[in-house]
Coordinates of C-alpha atoms in Angstrom, one line a residue:
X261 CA 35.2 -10.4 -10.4
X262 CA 33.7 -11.6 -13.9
X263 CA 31.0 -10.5 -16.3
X264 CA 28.3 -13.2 -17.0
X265 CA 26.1 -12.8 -20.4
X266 CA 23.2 -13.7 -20.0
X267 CA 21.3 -15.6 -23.4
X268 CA 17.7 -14.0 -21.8
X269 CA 18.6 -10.9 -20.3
X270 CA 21.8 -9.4 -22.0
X271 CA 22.1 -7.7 -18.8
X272 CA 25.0 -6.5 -16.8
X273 CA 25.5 -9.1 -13.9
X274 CA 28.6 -8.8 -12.0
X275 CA 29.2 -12.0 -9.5
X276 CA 31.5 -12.3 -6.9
X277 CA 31.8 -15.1 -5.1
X278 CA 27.8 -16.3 -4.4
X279 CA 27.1 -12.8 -4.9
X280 CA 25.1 -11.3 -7.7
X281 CA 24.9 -7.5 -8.9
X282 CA 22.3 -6.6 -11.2
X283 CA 22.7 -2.8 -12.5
X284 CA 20.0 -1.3 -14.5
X285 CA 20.1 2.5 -16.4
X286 CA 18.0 4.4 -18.3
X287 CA 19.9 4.0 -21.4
X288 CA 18.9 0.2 -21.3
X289 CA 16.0 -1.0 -23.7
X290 CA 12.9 -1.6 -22.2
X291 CA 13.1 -5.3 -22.8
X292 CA 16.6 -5.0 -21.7
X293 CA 15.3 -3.4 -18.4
X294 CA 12.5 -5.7 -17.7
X295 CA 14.5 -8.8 -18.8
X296 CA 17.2 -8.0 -16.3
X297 CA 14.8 -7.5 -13.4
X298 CA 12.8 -10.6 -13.9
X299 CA 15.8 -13.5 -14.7
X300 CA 17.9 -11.9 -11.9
X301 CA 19.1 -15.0 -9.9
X302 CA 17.3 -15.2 -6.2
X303 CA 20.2 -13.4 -3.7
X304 CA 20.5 -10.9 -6.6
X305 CA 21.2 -7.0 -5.1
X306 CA 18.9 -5.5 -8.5
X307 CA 20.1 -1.5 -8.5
X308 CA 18.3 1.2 -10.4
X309 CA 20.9 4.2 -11.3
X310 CA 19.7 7.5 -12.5
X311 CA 16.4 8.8 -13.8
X312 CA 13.8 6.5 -15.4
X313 CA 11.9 9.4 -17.4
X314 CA 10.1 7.7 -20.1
X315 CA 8.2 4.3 -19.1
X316 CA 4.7 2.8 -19.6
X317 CA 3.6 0.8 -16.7
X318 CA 3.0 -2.7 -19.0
X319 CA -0.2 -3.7 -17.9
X320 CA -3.6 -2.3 -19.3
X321 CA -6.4 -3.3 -18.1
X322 CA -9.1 -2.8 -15.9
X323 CA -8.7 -5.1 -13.3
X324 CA -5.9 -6.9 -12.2
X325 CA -6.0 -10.8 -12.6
X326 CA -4.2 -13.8 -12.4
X327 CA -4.6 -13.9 -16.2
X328 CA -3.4 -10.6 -17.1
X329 CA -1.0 -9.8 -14.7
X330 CA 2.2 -11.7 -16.2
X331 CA 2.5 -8.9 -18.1
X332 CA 4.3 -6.4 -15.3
X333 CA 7.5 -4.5 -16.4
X334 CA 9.5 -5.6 -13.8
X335 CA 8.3 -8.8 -12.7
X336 CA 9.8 -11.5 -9.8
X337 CA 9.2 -15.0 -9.4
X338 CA 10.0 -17.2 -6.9
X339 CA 12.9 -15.8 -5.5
X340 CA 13.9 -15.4 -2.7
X341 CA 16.9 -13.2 -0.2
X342 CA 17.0 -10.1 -3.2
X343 CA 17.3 -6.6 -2.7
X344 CA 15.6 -3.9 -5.0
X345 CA 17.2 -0.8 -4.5
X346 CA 17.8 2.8 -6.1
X347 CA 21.4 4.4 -6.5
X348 CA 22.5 8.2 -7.6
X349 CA 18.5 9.5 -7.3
X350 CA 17.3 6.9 -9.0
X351 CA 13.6 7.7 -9.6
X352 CA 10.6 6.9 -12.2
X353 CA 8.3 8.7 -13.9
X354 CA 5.5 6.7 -15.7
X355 CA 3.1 7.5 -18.3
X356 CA -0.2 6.1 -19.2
X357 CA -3.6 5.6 -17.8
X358 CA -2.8 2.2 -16.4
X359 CA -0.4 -0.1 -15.6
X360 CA 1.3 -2.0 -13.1
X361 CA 4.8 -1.2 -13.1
X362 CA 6.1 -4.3 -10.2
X363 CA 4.9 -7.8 -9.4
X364 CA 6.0 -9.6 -7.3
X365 CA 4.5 -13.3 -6.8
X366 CA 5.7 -16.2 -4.9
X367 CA 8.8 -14.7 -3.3
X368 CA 10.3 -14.6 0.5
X369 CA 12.6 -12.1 1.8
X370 CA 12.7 -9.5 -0.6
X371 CA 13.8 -5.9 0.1
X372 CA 12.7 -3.0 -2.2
X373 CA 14.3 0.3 -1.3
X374 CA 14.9 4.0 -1.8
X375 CA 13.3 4.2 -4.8
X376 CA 11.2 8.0 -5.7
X377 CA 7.9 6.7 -8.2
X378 CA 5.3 8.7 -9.5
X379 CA 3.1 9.2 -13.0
X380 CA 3.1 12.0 -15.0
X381 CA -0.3 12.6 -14.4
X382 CA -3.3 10.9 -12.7
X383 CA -6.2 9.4 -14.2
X384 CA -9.6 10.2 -13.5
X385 CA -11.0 7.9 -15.9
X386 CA -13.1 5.2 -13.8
X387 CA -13.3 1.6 -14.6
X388 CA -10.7 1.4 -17.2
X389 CA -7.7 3.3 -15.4
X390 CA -7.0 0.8 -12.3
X391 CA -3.1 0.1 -11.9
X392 CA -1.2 -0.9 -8.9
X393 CA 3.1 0.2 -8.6
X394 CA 3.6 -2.6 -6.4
X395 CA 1.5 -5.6 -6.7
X396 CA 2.3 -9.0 -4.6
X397 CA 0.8 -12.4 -4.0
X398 CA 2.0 -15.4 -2.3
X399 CA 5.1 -13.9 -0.7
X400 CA 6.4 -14.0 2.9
X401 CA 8.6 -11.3 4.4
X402 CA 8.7 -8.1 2.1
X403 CA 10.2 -5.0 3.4
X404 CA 9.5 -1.7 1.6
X405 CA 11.8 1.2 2.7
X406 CA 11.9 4.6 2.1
X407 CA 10.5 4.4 -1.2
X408 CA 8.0 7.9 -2.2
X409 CA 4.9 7.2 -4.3
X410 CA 3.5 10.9 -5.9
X411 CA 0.4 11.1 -8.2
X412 CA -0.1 7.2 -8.3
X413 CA -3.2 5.4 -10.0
X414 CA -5.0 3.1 -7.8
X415 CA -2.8 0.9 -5.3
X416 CA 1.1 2.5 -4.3
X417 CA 1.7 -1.0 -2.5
X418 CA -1.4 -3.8 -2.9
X419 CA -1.2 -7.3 -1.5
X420 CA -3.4 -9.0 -4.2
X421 CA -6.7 -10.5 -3.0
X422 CA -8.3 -11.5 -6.3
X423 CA -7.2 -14.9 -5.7
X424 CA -7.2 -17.1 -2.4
X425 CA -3.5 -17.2 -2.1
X426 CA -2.3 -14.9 -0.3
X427 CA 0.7 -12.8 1.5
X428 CA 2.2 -12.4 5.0
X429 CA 5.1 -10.5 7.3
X430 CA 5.6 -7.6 5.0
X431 CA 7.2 -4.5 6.5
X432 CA 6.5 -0.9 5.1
X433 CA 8.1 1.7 6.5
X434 CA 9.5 5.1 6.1
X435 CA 7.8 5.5 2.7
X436 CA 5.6 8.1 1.8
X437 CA 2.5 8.1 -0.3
X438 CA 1.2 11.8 -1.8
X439 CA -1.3 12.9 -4.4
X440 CA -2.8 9.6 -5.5
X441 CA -5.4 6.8 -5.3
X442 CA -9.0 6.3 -7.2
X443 CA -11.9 6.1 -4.7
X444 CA -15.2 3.3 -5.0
X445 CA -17.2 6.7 -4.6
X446 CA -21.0 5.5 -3.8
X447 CA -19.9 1.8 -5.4
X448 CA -20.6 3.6 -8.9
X449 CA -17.1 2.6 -10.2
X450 CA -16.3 -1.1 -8.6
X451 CA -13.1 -1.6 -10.5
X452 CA -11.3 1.9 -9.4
X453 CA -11.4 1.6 -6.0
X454 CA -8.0 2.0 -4.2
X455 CA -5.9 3.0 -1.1
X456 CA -2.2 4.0 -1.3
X457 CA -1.4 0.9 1.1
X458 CA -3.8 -2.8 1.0
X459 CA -2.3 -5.6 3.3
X460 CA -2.4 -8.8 3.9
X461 CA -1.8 -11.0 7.3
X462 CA 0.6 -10.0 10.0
X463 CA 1.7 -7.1 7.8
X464 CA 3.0 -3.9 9.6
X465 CA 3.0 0.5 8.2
X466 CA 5.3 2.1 10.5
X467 CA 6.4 5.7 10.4
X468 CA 5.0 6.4 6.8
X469 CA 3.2 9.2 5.1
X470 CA -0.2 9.5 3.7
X471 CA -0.6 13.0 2.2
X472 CA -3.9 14.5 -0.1
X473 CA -5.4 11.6 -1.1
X474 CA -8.5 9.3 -0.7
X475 CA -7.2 6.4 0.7
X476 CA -4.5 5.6 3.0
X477 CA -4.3 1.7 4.5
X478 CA -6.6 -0.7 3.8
X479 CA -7.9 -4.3 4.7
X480 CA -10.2 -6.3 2.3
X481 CA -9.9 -9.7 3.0
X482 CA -11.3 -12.0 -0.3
X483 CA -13.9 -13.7 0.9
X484 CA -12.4 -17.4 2.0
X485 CA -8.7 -16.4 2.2
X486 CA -8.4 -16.5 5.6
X487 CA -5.2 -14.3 6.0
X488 CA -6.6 -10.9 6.7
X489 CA -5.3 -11.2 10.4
X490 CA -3.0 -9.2 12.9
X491 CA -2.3 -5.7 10.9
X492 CA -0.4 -3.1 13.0
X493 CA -0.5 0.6 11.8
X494 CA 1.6 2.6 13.8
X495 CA 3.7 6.2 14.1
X496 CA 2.0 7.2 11.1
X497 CA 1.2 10.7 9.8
X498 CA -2.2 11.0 7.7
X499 CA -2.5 14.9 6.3
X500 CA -5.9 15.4 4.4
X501 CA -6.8 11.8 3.7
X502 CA -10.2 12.7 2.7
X503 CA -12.2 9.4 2.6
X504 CA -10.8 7.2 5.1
X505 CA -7.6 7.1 6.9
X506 CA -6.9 3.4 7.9
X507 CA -10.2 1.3 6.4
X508 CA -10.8 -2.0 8.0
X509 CA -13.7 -4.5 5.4
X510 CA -12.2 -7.9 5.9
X511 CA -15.5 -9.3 7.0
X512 CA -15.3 -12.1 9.2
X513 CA -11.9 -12.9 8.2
X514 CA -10.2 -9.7 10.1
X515 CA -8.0 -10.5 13.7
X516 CA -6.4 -8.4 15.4
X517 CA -6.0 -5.0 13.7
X518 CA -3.5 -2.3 15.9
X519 CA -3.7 1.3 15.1
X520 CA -1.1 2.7 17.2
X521 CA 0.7 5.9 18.2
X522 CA -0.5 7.7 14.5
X523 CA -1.2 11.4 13.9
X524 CA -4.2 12.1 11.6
X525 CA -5.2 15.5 11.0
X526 CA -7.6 17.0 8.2
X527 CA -7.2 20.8 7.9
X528 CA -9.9 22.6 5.3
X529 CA -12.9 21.1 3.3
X530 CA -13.2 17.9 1.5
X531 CA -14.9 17.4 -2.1
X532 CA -17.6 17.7 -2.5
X533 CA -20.2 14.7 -0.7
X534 CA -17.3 13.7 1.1
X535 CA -17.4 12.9 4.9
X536 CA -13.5 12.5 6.0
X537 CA -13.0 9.5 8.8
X538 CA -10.0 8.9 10.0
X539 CA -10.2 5.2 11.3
X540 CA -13.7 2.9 9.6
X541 CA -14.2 -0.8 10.6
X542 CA -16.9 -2.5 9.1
X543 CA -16.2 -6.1 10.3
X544 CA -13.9 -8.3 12.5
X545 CA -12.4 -9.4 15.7
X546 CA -9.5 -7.5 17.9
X547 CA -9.7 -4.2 16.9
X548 CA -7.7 -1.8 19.0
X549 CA -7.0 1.8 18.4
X550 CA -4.7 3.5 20.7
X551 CA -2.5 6.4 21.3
X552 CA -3.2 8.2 18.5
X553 CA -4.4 11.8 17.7
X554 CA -7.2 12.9 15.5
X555 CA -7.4 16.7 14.7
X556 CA -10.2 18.2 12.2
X557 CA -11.7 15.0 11.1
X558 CA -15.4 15.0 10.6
X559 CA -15.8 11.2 12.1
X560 CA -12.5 10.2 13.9
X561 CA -13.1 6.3 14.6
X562 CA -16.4 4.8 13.1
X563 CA -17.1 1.4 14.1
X564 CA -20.4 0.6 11.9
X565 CA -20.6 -3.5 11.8
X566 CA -21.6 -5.4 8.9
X567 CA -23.8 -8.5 9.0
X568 CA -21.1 -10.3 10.7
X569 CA -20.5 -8.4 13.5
X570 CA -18.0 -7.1 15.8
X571 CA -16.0 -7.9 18.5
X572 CA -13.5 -7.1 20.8
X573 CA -13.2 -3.5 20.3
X574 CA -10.8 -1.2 22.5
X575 CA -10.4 2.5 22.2
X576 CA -7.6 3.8 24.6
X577 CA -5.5 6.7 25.1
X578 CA -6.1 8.8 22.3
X579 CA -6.5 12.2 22.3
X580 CA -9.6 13.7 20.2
X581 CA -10.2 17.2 18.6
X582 CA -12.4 17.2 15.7
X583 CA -14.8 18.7 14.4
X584 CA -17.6 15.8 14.5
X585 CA -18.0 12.7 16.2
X586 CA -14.5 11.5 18.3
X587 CA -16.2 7.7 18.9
X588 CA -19.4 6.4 16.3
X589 CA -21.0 3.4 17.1
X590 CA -24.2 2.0 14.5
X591 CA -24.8 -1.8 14.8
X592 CA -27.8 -1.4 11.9
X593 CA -26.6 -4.4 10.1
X594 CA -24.7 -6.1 12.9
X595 CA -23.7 -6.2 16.5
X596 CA -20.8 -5.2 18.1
X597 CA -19.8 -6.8 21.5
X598 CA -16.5 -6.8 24.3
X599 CA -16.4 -3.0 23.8
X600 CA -13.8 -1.2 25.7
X601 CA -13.4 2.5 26.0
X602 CA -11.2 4.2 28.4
X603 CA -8.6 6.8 29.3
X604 CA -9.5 9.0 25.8
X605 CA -9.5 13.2 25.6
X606 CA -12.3 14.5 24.0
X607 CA -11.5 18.3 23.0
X608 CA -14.5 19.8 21.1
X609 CA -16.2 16.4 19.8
X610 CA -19.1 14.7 20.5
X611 CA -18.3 11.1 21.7

């Protein structure tokens, strides 16, 4: 066992073997901190301890681009088989209007784990308070685990879309996602809007929580990209997610989206001009929603097609009590064809 100094991070690295440990506390400089994180070798096991109580996010901004992103507090590049993980309650609290506390580009296999995040307060400022906690582009294989996101900004966990790179196989589960998120309200405010979850291709949510906020998954293919394809949301619980609970606008570029075997429910009345939907696809091919039970929504699935249409849609087995529409169908801008829709429960909604 041997201490290695590092010239660029003065950090506390203890290797065994191949092995790497990377500890970081609170009593650590900032630059300490964020040095640590990002020259951490890849195979590197990165470990918060304690109670991060005083920390601006980094990055300011309204937007997130390639250009002003490099300036994340904890930042990784190009690694690859690391674990990001939090010991002894090891939780942040983050102050600011924006920021964008992780970043993680060009990386494969990358675990980031039991970790408790939230802000100090949320902004309500539009178009100059947009910040993402986890932010990734280019990677392969992420798994997020049981890490809690309370009173976030914009994004919780965003795969980036601004460029035409873009991300695949990433895992989130177990986490849960409460009290945040900025909503495009009307389009007035095109720079703040945000879900607690956006994915990229082949990416899965299982057995999270979405809890009092906007936004919960989302899908926004950049136009081009090509990788908005094969999404799986399932065992889910949405509570009062009061714009939209999984929201599908990855235009053409969407494949294959699976919304399985997930409990939304929305109990009470939304703000103000707000019609809650629990599942809204604009666009795509594949889309299958199944097993799943919508309680007090206003609109449980809409399927309203955009000018490049629909196909391929299959609504089975779920079980509908709502207060509005179960099933809504509008093809105004496009069509929507290969419809299938069997086998649901329809308790007090109009299908």
């Amino acid at each position: 066992l041997t201490y290695q100094a590092q010239s660029n991070a003065t950090a506390l690295t203890l290797s065994y073997g191949a092995s790497n440990l990377v500890i970081i506390t609170p009593d650590m400089s900032v630059s300490v901190m964020s040095n640590a994180f990002r020259f951490a070798p890849s195979g590197a096991r990165i470990v918060f301890r304690g109670s991060f109580t005083n920390l601006q996010p980094g990055f300011s901004g309204s937007y997130i681009s390639d250009s002003n992103a490099a300036v994340a507090l904890f930042k990784l590049n190009s690694k690859t088989n690391t674990i990001i993980e939090g010991e002894a309650g090891a939780e942040f609290l983050f102050h600011g209007t924006a920021g964008m506390p992780f970043e993680y580009r060009d990386c494969q296999n990358v675990i980031t784990r039991n970790l408790s995040i939230r802000w100090a307060s949320k902004p309500l400022t539009p178009n100059t308070d947009f910040s993402v906690v986890f932010n990734y582009n280019n990677c392969r294989d992420l798994l997020f685990e049981r890490v809690r996101f309370e009173n976030f900004h914009s994004h919780a966990i965003n795969e980036q879309i601004v460029s035409l790179r873009g991300s695949s196989n990433t895992v989130i589960r177990y986490c849960q996602f409460i009290r945040g998120g900025i909503t495009n309200f009307n389009g007035t405010y095109p720079n703040t809007d945000g879900a607690a979850v956006q994915l990229g291709a082949f990416d899965t949510v299982d057995s999270c929580f979405f809890g009092n906020l906007p936004r919960g998954v989302e899908i926004e293919g950049a136009a081009g990209n090509g990788y908005q394809v094969r999404q799986t949301v399932t065992r889910c619980v949405f509570s009062n997610v009061f714009e939209y609970g999984v929201f599908n606008i990855s235009a053409a570029k969407g494949d294959g989206l699976l919304i399985t075997d997930n409990f939304f429910m929305f109990m009470g009345d939304p703000p103000p001009a707000w019609t809650p939907i629990a599942v809204y696809a604009t666009a795509g091919r594949g889309l299958i929603v199944q097993g799943n039970t919508f309680l007090g929504y206003a609109q449980a699935v809409n399927v309203s097609a955009g000018t490049a249409g629909m196909g391929g849609v299959q609504i089975r087995g779920n079980h509908f009590r709502t207060n509005g529409f179960g099933i809504f169908m509008s093809q105004a801008s496009g069509s929507i064809t290969g419809v299938v829709i069997n086998a649901n429960l329809f308790e007090n909604a109009t299908n």
